[in-house]
Short mmCIF file of C-alpha atoms in Angstrom, two decimals:
data_model
loop_
_atom_site.label_atom_id
_atom_site.label_comp_id
_atom_site.label_asym_id
_atom_site.label_seq_id
_atom_site.Cartn_x
_atom_site.Cartn_y
_atom_site.Cartn_z
CA UNK A 1137 101.26 119.26 66.25
CA UNK A 1138 102.02 116.02 64.46
CA UNK A 1139 102.82 112.53 65.68
CA UNK A 1140 102.67 108.91 64.56
CA UNK A 1141 102.22 106.07 67.04
CA UNK A 1142 101.43 102.38 67.31
CA UNK A 1143 97.66 102.14 67.44
CA UNK A 1144 97.21 99.41 70.08
CA UNK A 1145 99.68 101.01 72.49
CA UNK A 1146 98.00 104.41 72.19
CA UNK A 1147 94.56 102.85 72.55
CA UNK A 1148 95.51 101.18 75.85
CA UNK A 1149 96.51 104.53 77.32
CA UNK A 1150 93.46 106.20 75.86
CA UNK A 1151 91.13 103.69 77.50
CA UNK A 1152 92.76 104.35 80.90
CA UNK A 1153 92.12 108.07 80.61
CA UNK A 1154 88.55 107.49 79.40
CA UNK A 1155 87.66 106.07 82.82
CA UNK A 1156 87.49 109.69 84.00
CA UNK A 1157 85.44 111.06 81.10
CA UNK A 1158 81.66 111.28 81.18
CA UNK A 1159 79.39 111.93 78.21
CA UNK A 1160 77.16 113.90 80.61
CA UNK A 1161 79.80 116.29 81.95
CA UNK A 1162 78.36 119.59 83.19
CA UNK A 1163 81.34 121.39 81.64
CA UNK A 1164 81.22 120.62 77.89
CA UNK A 1165 84.99 120.59 77.37
CA UNK A 1166 85.26 117.72 79.87
CA UNK A 1167 83.57 115.39 77.40
CA UNK A 1168 86.81 115.61 75.45
CA UNK A 1169 90.35 114.36 75.93
CA UNK A 1170 93.33 116.67 76.19
CA UNK A 1171 96.48 115.84 74.21
CA UNK A 1172 99.76 117.62 74.89
CA UNK A 1173 102.57 116.63 72.55
CA UNK A 1174 106.10 117.52 73.69
CA UNK A 1175 109.52 116.45 72.49
CA UNK A 1176 109.72 113.65 75.05
CA UNK A 1177 106.22 112.21 74.53
CA UNK A 1178 102.44 112.65 74.69
CA UNK A 1179 100.41 113.51 77.77
CA UNK A 1180 96.74 112.42 77.78
CA UNK A 1181 94.27 113.90 80.28
CA UNK A 1182 90.62 113.16 81.04
CA UNK A 1183 88.37 114.50 83.79
CA UNK A 1184 84.76 114.63 84.99
CA UNK A 1185 85.40 117.13 87.83
CA UNK A 1186 85.22 114.38 90.47
CA UNK A 1187 88.13 112.35 89.13
CA UNK A 1188 90.91 113.17 86.68
CA UNK A 1189 93.38 110.79 85.02
CA UNK A 1190 96.62 111.84 83.39
CA UNK A 1191 99.01 109.45 81.68
CA UNK A 1192 102.12 109.73 79.55
CA UNK A 1193 103.37 107.96 76.44
CA UNK A 1194 107.14 108.28 76.38
CA UNK A 1195 108.95 108.81 73.11
CA UNK A 1196 111.81 106.54 74.18
CA UNK A 1197 109.45 103.62 74.91
CA UNK A 1198 110.17 101.31 71.99
CA UNK A 1199 106.93 99.37 72.44
CA UNK A 1200 104.83 102.39 71.38
CA UNK A 1201 106.96 103.29 68.34
CA UNK A 1202 106.23 107.00 68.74
CA UNK A 1203 107.49 109.57 66.24
CA UNK A 1204 107.00 113.26 67.03
CA UNK A 1205 107.36 115.69 64.16
CA UNK A 1206 105.77 118.76 65.73
CA UNK A 1207 104.75 119.64 69.29
CA UNK A 1208 101.44 121.18 70.30
CA UNK A 1209 98.23 120.65 72.25
CA UNK A 1210 94.51 120.17 71.58
CA UNK A 1211 91.30 118.93 73.21
CA UNK A 1212 89.36 116.46 71.06
CA UNK A 1213 85.70 115.84 71.76
CA UNK A 1214 83.77 113.78 72.25
CA UNK A 1215 86.44 111.49 73.62
CA UNK A 1216 84.48 108.31 72.93
CA UNK A 1217 84.30 109.20 69.22
CA UNK A 1218 88.07 109.72 69.07
CA UNK A 1219 88.57 106.40 70.84
CA UNK A 1220 86.19 104.60 68.49
CA UNK A 1221 87.99 106.04 65.48
CA UNK A 1222 91.40 104.92 66.75
CA UNK A 1223 90.00 101.49 67.58
CA UNK A 1224 88.65 101.01 64.03
CA UNK A 1225 91.61 102.31 62.03
CA UNK A 1226 92.91 99.78 59.48
CA UNK A 1227 96.68 99.93 60.01
CA UNK A 1228 99.02 99.13 62.93
CA UNK A 1229 100.00 102.82 63.17
CA UNK A 1230 98.18 106.11 62.75
CA UNK A 1231 99.08 109.79 62.48
CA UNK A 1232 97.46 112.83 64.11
CA UNK A 1233 98.20 116.25 62.62
CA UNK A 1234 96.75 119.56 63.76
CA UNK A 1235 96.15 122.25 61.15
CA UNK A 1236 95.89 126.02 61.56
CA UNK A 1237 92.11 125.78 62.09
CA UNK A 1238 92.51 123.52 65.13
CA UNK A 1239 91.26 120.52 63.19
CA UNK A 1240 92.92 117.19 63.91
CA UNK A 1241 93.56 115.05 60.84
CA UNK A 1242 93.70 111.36 61.75
CA UNK A 1243 95.12 109.09 59.06
CA UNK A 1244 95.92 105.41 58.86
CA UNK A 1245 96.62 103.60 55.58
CA UNK A 1246 93.74 104.60 53.26
CA UNK A 1247 91.52 105.95 56.06
CA UNK A 1248 91.31 109.63 56.98
CA UNK A 1249 89.21 111.47 59.60
CA UNK A 1250 88.95 115.11 60.58
CA UNK A 1251 87.82 116.20 64.08
CA UNK A 1252 87.30 119.75 65.29
CA UNK A 1253 89.53 120.57 68.24
CA UNK A 1254 89.19 122.99 71.17
CA UNK A 1255 91.84 125.35 72.48
CA UNK A 1256 93.55 123.48 75.39
CA UNK A 1257 93.92 126.63 77.51
CA UNK A 1258 90.19 126.34 78.27
CA UNK A 1259 90.67 122.91 79.87
CA UNK A 1260 90.58 122.99 83.72
CA UNK A 1261 93.99 122.75 85.37
CA UNK A 1262 94.74 119.80 87.62
CA UNK A 1263 95.81 120.46 91.23
CA UNK A 1264 99.51 120.73 91.91
CA UNK A 1265 100.36 117.90 94.33
CA UNK A 1266 103.91 117.22 95.47
CA UNK A 1267 104.85 113.53 95.50
CA UNK A 1268 108.14 114.02 97.36
CA UNK A 1269 106.49 113.06 100.65
CA UNK A 1270 104.07 110.54 99.15
CA UNK A 1271 102.65 107.66 101.18
CA UNK A 1272 103.58 104.28 99.69
CA UNK A 1273 101.14 101.37 99.60
CA UNK A 1274 101.68 97.93 98.04
CA UNK A 1275 99.55 97.75 94.89
CA UNK A 1276 98.03 94.35 95.71
CA UNK A 1277 97.12 95.56 99.19
CA UNK A 1278 95.39 98.70 97.89
CA UNK A 1279 93.47 96.69 95.31
CA UNK A 1280 92.29 94.28 98.01
CA UNK A 1281 91.28 97.12 100.33
CA UNK A 1282 89.14 98.61 97.57
CA UNK A 1283 87.57 95.26 96.69
CA UNK A 1284 86.75 94.50 100.32
CA UNK A 1285 85.28 97.86 101.32
CA UNK A 1286 83.51 99.54 98.39
CA UNK A 1287 80.78 96.89 98.54
CA UNK A 1288 79.46 98.59 101.70
CA UNK A 1289 79.35 102.23 100.54
CA UNK A 1290 75.93 103.83 100.27
CA UNK A 1291 74.30 104.46 96.90
CA UNK A 1292 72.03 107.15 98.32
CA UNK A 1293 72.94 110.82 98.29
CA UNK A 1294 70.81 111.58 101.36
CA UNK A 1295 73.98 111.08 103.45
CA UNK A 1296 76.79 111.92 101.00
CA UNK A 1297 79.57 111.07 103.47
CA UNK A 1298 78.46 107.41 103.43
CA UNK A 1299 79.01 107.17 99.66
CA UNK A 1300 82.75 107.04 100.37
CA UNK A 1301 85.35 104.90 102.10
CA UNK A 1302 86.88 106.36 105.26
CA UNK A 1303 90.65 105.91 105.00
CA UNK A 1304 92.71 106.86 108.04
CA UNK A 1305 96.28 106.40 109.20
CA UNK A 1306 97.52 106.78 112.76
CA UNK A 1307 100.13 105.07 114.94
CA UNK A 1308 101.46 102.89 112.09
CA UNK A 1309 97.97 101.54 111.39
CA UNK A 1310 95.93 102.05 108.22
CA UNK A 1311 92.17 101.60 108.53
CA UNK A 1312 89.60 101.53 105.74
CA UNK A 1313 85.91 101.37 106.60
CA UNK A 1314 82.66 101.74 104.67
CA UNK A 1315 79.04 101.52 105.77
CA UNK A 1316 75.63 102.26 104.31
CA UNK A 1317 74.04 101.95 107.81
CA UNK A 1318 72.79 98.43 107.01
CA UNK A 1319 76.19 96.78 106.74
CA UNK A 1320 79.82 97.60 107.36
CA UNK A 1321 83.16 96.51 105.96
CA UNK A 1322 86.41 97.28 107.76
CA UNK A 1323 90.01 96.45 106.97
CA UNK A 1324 92.83 97.30 109.41
CA UNK A 1325 96.46 96.98 108.31
CA UNK A 1326 99.57 97.54 110.42
CA UNK A 1327 102.21 99.25 108.26
CA UNK A 1328 105.92 99.30 108.80
CA UNK A 1329 108.15 102.00 107.45
CA UNK A 1330 108.73 105.72 107.68
CA UNK A 1331 105.16 107.03 107.82
CA UNK A 1332 104.89 110.17 109.91
CA UNK A 1333 101.86 112.09 108.71
CA UNK A 1334 98.50 110.99 110.14
CA UNK A 1335 95.41 111.53 108.00
CA UNK A 1336 91.67 110.87 108.08
CA UNK A 1337 89.88 111.26 104.73
CA UNK A 1338 86.82 109.99 102.87
CA UNK A 1339 87.28 108.93 99.25
CA UNK A 1340 84.20 108.52 97.02
CA UNK A 1341 83.45 104.86 96.42
CA UNK A 1342 82.98 105.52 92.70
CA UNK A 1343 86.48 106.98 92.50
CA UNK A 1344 88.01 103.90 94.14
CA UNK A 1345 86.11 101.60 91.79
CA UNK A 1346 87.62 103.39 88.78
CA UNK A 1347 91.06 103.48 90.41
CA UNK A 1348 90.96 99.71 90.90
CA UNK A 1349 90.64 99.26 87.13
CA UNK A 1350 93.96 101.07 86.68
CA UNK A 1351 95.94 99.19 89.31
CA UNK A 1352 98.41 96.80 87.73
CA UNK A 1353 99.37 94.07 90.18
CA UNK A 1354 102.72 93.76 88.39
CA UNK A 1355 103.55 97.19 89.85
CA UNK A 1356 104.92 96.89 93.37
CA UNK A 1357 103.72 100.14 94.96
CA UNK A 1358 101.30 103.03 94.55
CA UNK A 1359 102.18 106.54 95.69
CA UNK A 1360 99.46 108.41 97.59
CA UNK A 1361 99.47 112.13 98.32
CA UNK A 1362 96.80 114.39 99.85
CA UNK A 1363 96.39 118.13 99.47
CA UNK A 1364 93.33 120.05 100.71
CA UNK A 1365 90.27 118.32 99.21
CA UNK A 1366 92.15 116.20 96.66
CA UNK A 1367 94.00 112.89 96.70
CA UNK A 1368 96.47 111.69 94.09
CA UNK A 1369 97.38 108.09 93.32
CA UNK A 1370 100.47 107.62 91.16
CA UNK A 1371 101.19 104.32 89.37
CA UNK A 1372 104.20 104.44 87.04
CA UNK A 1373 103.38 107.09 84.42
CA UNK A 1374 99.69 107.42 85.30
CA UNK A 1375 98.22 109.91 87.79
CA UNK A 1376 94.75 109.45 89.25
CA UNK A 1377 93.20 112.46 91.02
CA UNK A 1378 90.01 112.35 93.07
CA UNK A 1379 88.12 114.91 95.10
CA UNK A 1380 87.54 114.03 98.75
CA UNK A 1381 84.16 114.07 100.46
CA UNK A 1382 83.65 116.83 102.99
CA UNK A 1383 82.35 116.18 106.48
CA UNK A 1384 83.01 113.89 109.42
CA UNK A 1385 82.63 110.17 108.93
CA UNK A 1386 80.54 108.56 111.69
CA UNK A 1387 82.30 106.72 114.50
CA UNK A 1388 81.91 103.11 113.40
CA UNK A 1389 83.96 101.28 116.04
CA UNK A 1390 81.01 101.33 118.43
CA UNK A 1391 78.89 99.47 115.85
CA UNK A 1392 81.06 96.35 115.96
CA UNK A 1393 80.00 93.97 118.76
CA UNK A 1394 82.77 93.14 121.21
CA UNK A 1395 81.30 89.74 122.10
CA UNK A 1396 79.05 87.05 120.65
CA UNK A 1397 76.73 84.38 121.98
CA UNK A 1398 77.09 82.05 118.98
CA UNK A 1399 80.16 81.32 116.85
CA UNK A 1400 79.96 79.19 113.70
CA UNK A 1401 83.05 78.24 111.68
CA UNK A 1402 82.42 77.16 108.10
CA UNK A 1403 83.79 77.25 104.57
CA UNK A 1404 83.24 80.51 102.71
CA UNK A 1405 82.32 78.93 99.39
CA UNK A 1406 79.99 76.38 100.99
CA UNK A 1407 77.98 79.10 102.71
CA UNK A 1408 78.09 81.33 99.63
CA UNK A 1409 76.66 78.59 97.42
CA UNK A 1410 73.79 77.92 99.85
CA UNK A 1411 72.90 81.62 100.13
CA UNK A 1412 73.04 82.06 96.35
CA UNK A 1413 70.60 79.19 95.87
CA UNK A 1414 68.26 80.48 98.57
CA UNK A 1415 68.28 83.95 97.03
CA UNK A 1416 66.96 82.56 93.74
CA UNK A 1417 63.57 82.39 95.42
CA UNK A 1418 63.93 85.29 97.87
CA UNK A 1419 64.55 87.63 94.94
CA UNK A 1420 61.11 86.72 93.62
CA UNK A 1421 59.43 88.02 96.77
CA UNK A 1422 58.82 91.56 97.93
CA UNK A 1423 61.18 91.52 100.91
CA UNK A 1424 64.23 89.54 99.66
CA UNK A 1425 64.90 87.83 102.99
CA UNK A 1426 66.85 84.64 103.71
CA UNK A 1427 66.81 82.91 107.09
CA UNK A 1428 69.61 81.09 108.89
CA UNK A 1429 68.71 78.64 111.66
CA UNK A 1430 71.61 77.16 113.60
CA UNK A 1431 72.02 74.68 116.43
CA UNK A 1432 74.93 72.53 117.52
CA UNK A 1433 73.54 69.75 115.30
CA UNK A 1434 72.37 71.56 112.18
CA UNK A 1435 72.67 74.78 110.16
CA UNK A 1436 69.84 75.45 107.73
CA UNK A 1437 69.42 78.20 105.12
CA UNK A 1438 65.89 78.87 103.88
CA UNK A 1439 64.40 81.22 101.34
CA UNK A 1440 60.92 81.63 99.99
CA UNK A 1441 58.55 83.57 97.82
CA UNK A 1442 54.87 83.16 98.66
CA UNK A 1443 54.02 83.36 94.96
CA UNK A 1444 56.72 80.98 93.71
CA UNK A 1445 57.84 78.46 96.31
CA UNK A 1446 60.25 77.54 99.08
CA UNK A 1447 63.87 76.37 99.34
CA UNK A 1448 65.83 74.98 102.27
CA UNK A 1449 69.35 73.62 102.47
CA UNK A 1450 71.40 71.98 105.18
CA UNK A 1451 74.86 73.56 105.28
CA UNK A 1452 77.93 71.76 106.56
CA UNK A 1453 79.97 73.57 109.20
CA UNK A 1454 83.22 72.87 111.03
CA UNK A 1455 82.32 73.99 114.54
CA UNK A 1456 79.49 75.50 116.55
CA UNK A 1457 79.89 77.23 119.90
CA UNK A 1458 77.19 78.87 121.97
CA UNK A 1459 73.41 79.14 121.80
CA UNK A 1460 70.98 78.11 119.02
CA UNK A 1461 69.86 81.08 116.92
CA UNK A 1462 67.52 82.09 114.10
CA UNK A 1463 68.40 85.18 112.12
CA UNK A 1464 67.08 86.73 108.88
CA UNK A 1465 69.04 88.96 106.53
CA UNK A 1466 69.38 90.40 103.04
CA UNK A 1467 71.14 87.62 101.06
CA UNK A 1468 72.81 90.09 98.70
CA UNK A 1469 74.68 91.67 101.60
CA UNK A 1470 75.96 88.30 102.77
CA UNK A 1471 76.92 87.19 99.26
CA UNK A 1472 78.98 90.33 98.70
CA UNK A 1473 80.62 89.96 102.10
CA UNK A 1474 81.56 86.32 101.43
CA UNK A 1475 82.91 87.17 97.98
CA UNK A 1476 85.17 89.72 99.66
CA UNK A 1477 86.70 86.91 101.76
CA UNK A 1478 87.37 84.74 98.72
CA UNK A 1479 88.33 81.23 99.81
CA UNK A 1480 89.04 79.61 103.16
CA UNK A 1481 87.11 79.54 106.39
CA UNK A 1482 85.12 82.29 108.05
CA UNK A 1483 83.68 82.66 111.53
CA UNK A 1484 80.15 84.01 111.91
CA UNK A 1485 79.80 85.71 115.29
CA UNK A 1486 76.17 86.24 116.26
CA UNK A 1487 74.75 87.98 119.32
CA UNK A 1488 70.96 87.74 118.95
CA UNK A 1489 68.19 87.57 116.36
CA UNK A 1490 67.91 91.34 115.99
CA UNK A 1491 71.48 92.52 116.59
CA UNK A 1492 74.15 92.88 113.89
CA UNK A 1493 76.37 89.87 113.25
CA UNK A 1494 79.94 89.88 111.99
CA UNK A 1495 82.10 87.69 109.80
CA UNK A 1496 85.84 87.46 110.37
CA UNK A 1497 88.60 85.23 108.99
CA UNK A 1498 88.97 82.01 110.95
CA UNK A 1499 92.55 82.64 112.02
CA UNK A 1500 94.51 84.83 114.38
CA UNK A 1501 94.48 87.71 111.91
CA UNK A 1502 91.29 89.68 112.64
CA UNK A 1503 92.15 92.63 110.42
CA UNK A 1504 89.07 92.18 108.20
CA UNK A 1505 85.51 92.44 109.49
CA UNK A 1506 82.18 92.39 107.69
CA UNK A 1507 79.07 93.40 109.67
CA UNK A 1508 75.46 92.86 108.56
CA UNK A 1509 72.29 94.12 110.23
CA UNK A 1510 69.55 91.48 110.36
CA UNK A 1511 65.98 91.99 109.19
CA UNK A 1512 63.00 91.84 111.54
CA UNK A 1513 60.49 89.35 110.11
CA UNK A 1514 57.76 89.40 112.73
#
């Protein structure tokens, strides 16, 4: 095996694959990166058992300036060392050559490294997933879905199913929902097109976070295919595999209140700024609680730490409908929910002091809902 390639182009692909590689892999070979050099290009593969990423550097891509002198395959470990070496090489190009002892010689200008390789046949095989019947999603849409829902996945393994996002498709409607039992984020999207196969799966939140780093918004669509307990996302020449979580996701529709007693319309960034300032003090206390008090005349956000001090802020709002209300909540949950909305106006729909409240866009499109459970303070 011997090839020469433009260093920056190779490094970009290498960093993509490294998203799937852990230094603490239970299978030692998975701390390495697999290189397969063929006549038409180089395939790079990384995996940590939960996710696997495979990408391809094409020989006919002029931007990578790839020259292949001899085909072959090897696993180089640890992957982070190989990446660090490539990143520090002195020249614009470098050469990798494999000798008869499975040692990879890496040379660039006056610099030369030697890394012991591992026989690639020992590397776990990726699942065979057919993309002929793949489900197409706009890249920007998928990236937004991930951004808006992963904030609500659970970080606790006591209920593993809640560490993922429930993605389902039925009757031309795609729904993504995540909850950690204290909050919920749901996005519902009507999809047009030739989508026949219904599905209901749970994708680990950590997998979606890594996938989001790969999604290039200059790419129009992502292909999605599901087989058994695996899902594959295909973007151009990169393939992202993830295991699926086993079990039934809880029925979350019943958690979302169908009515409200108080509706408040206000600017997302205005409310976000007030909650951020209040949380500066609430974070100093043991309970991390911020209180919202609202009437038709005034909306006040307060936060305190008995040891440090107290903060209160009057927040401007556009409209108030319904009954006065006081409600306490975790400010971090509300900040993350508001960040998911971005800019514009949001409607807070509140039922009572101790019942969950929701935030929805202040328009006719109610496809995005954030739900937060309040905190009992007395």
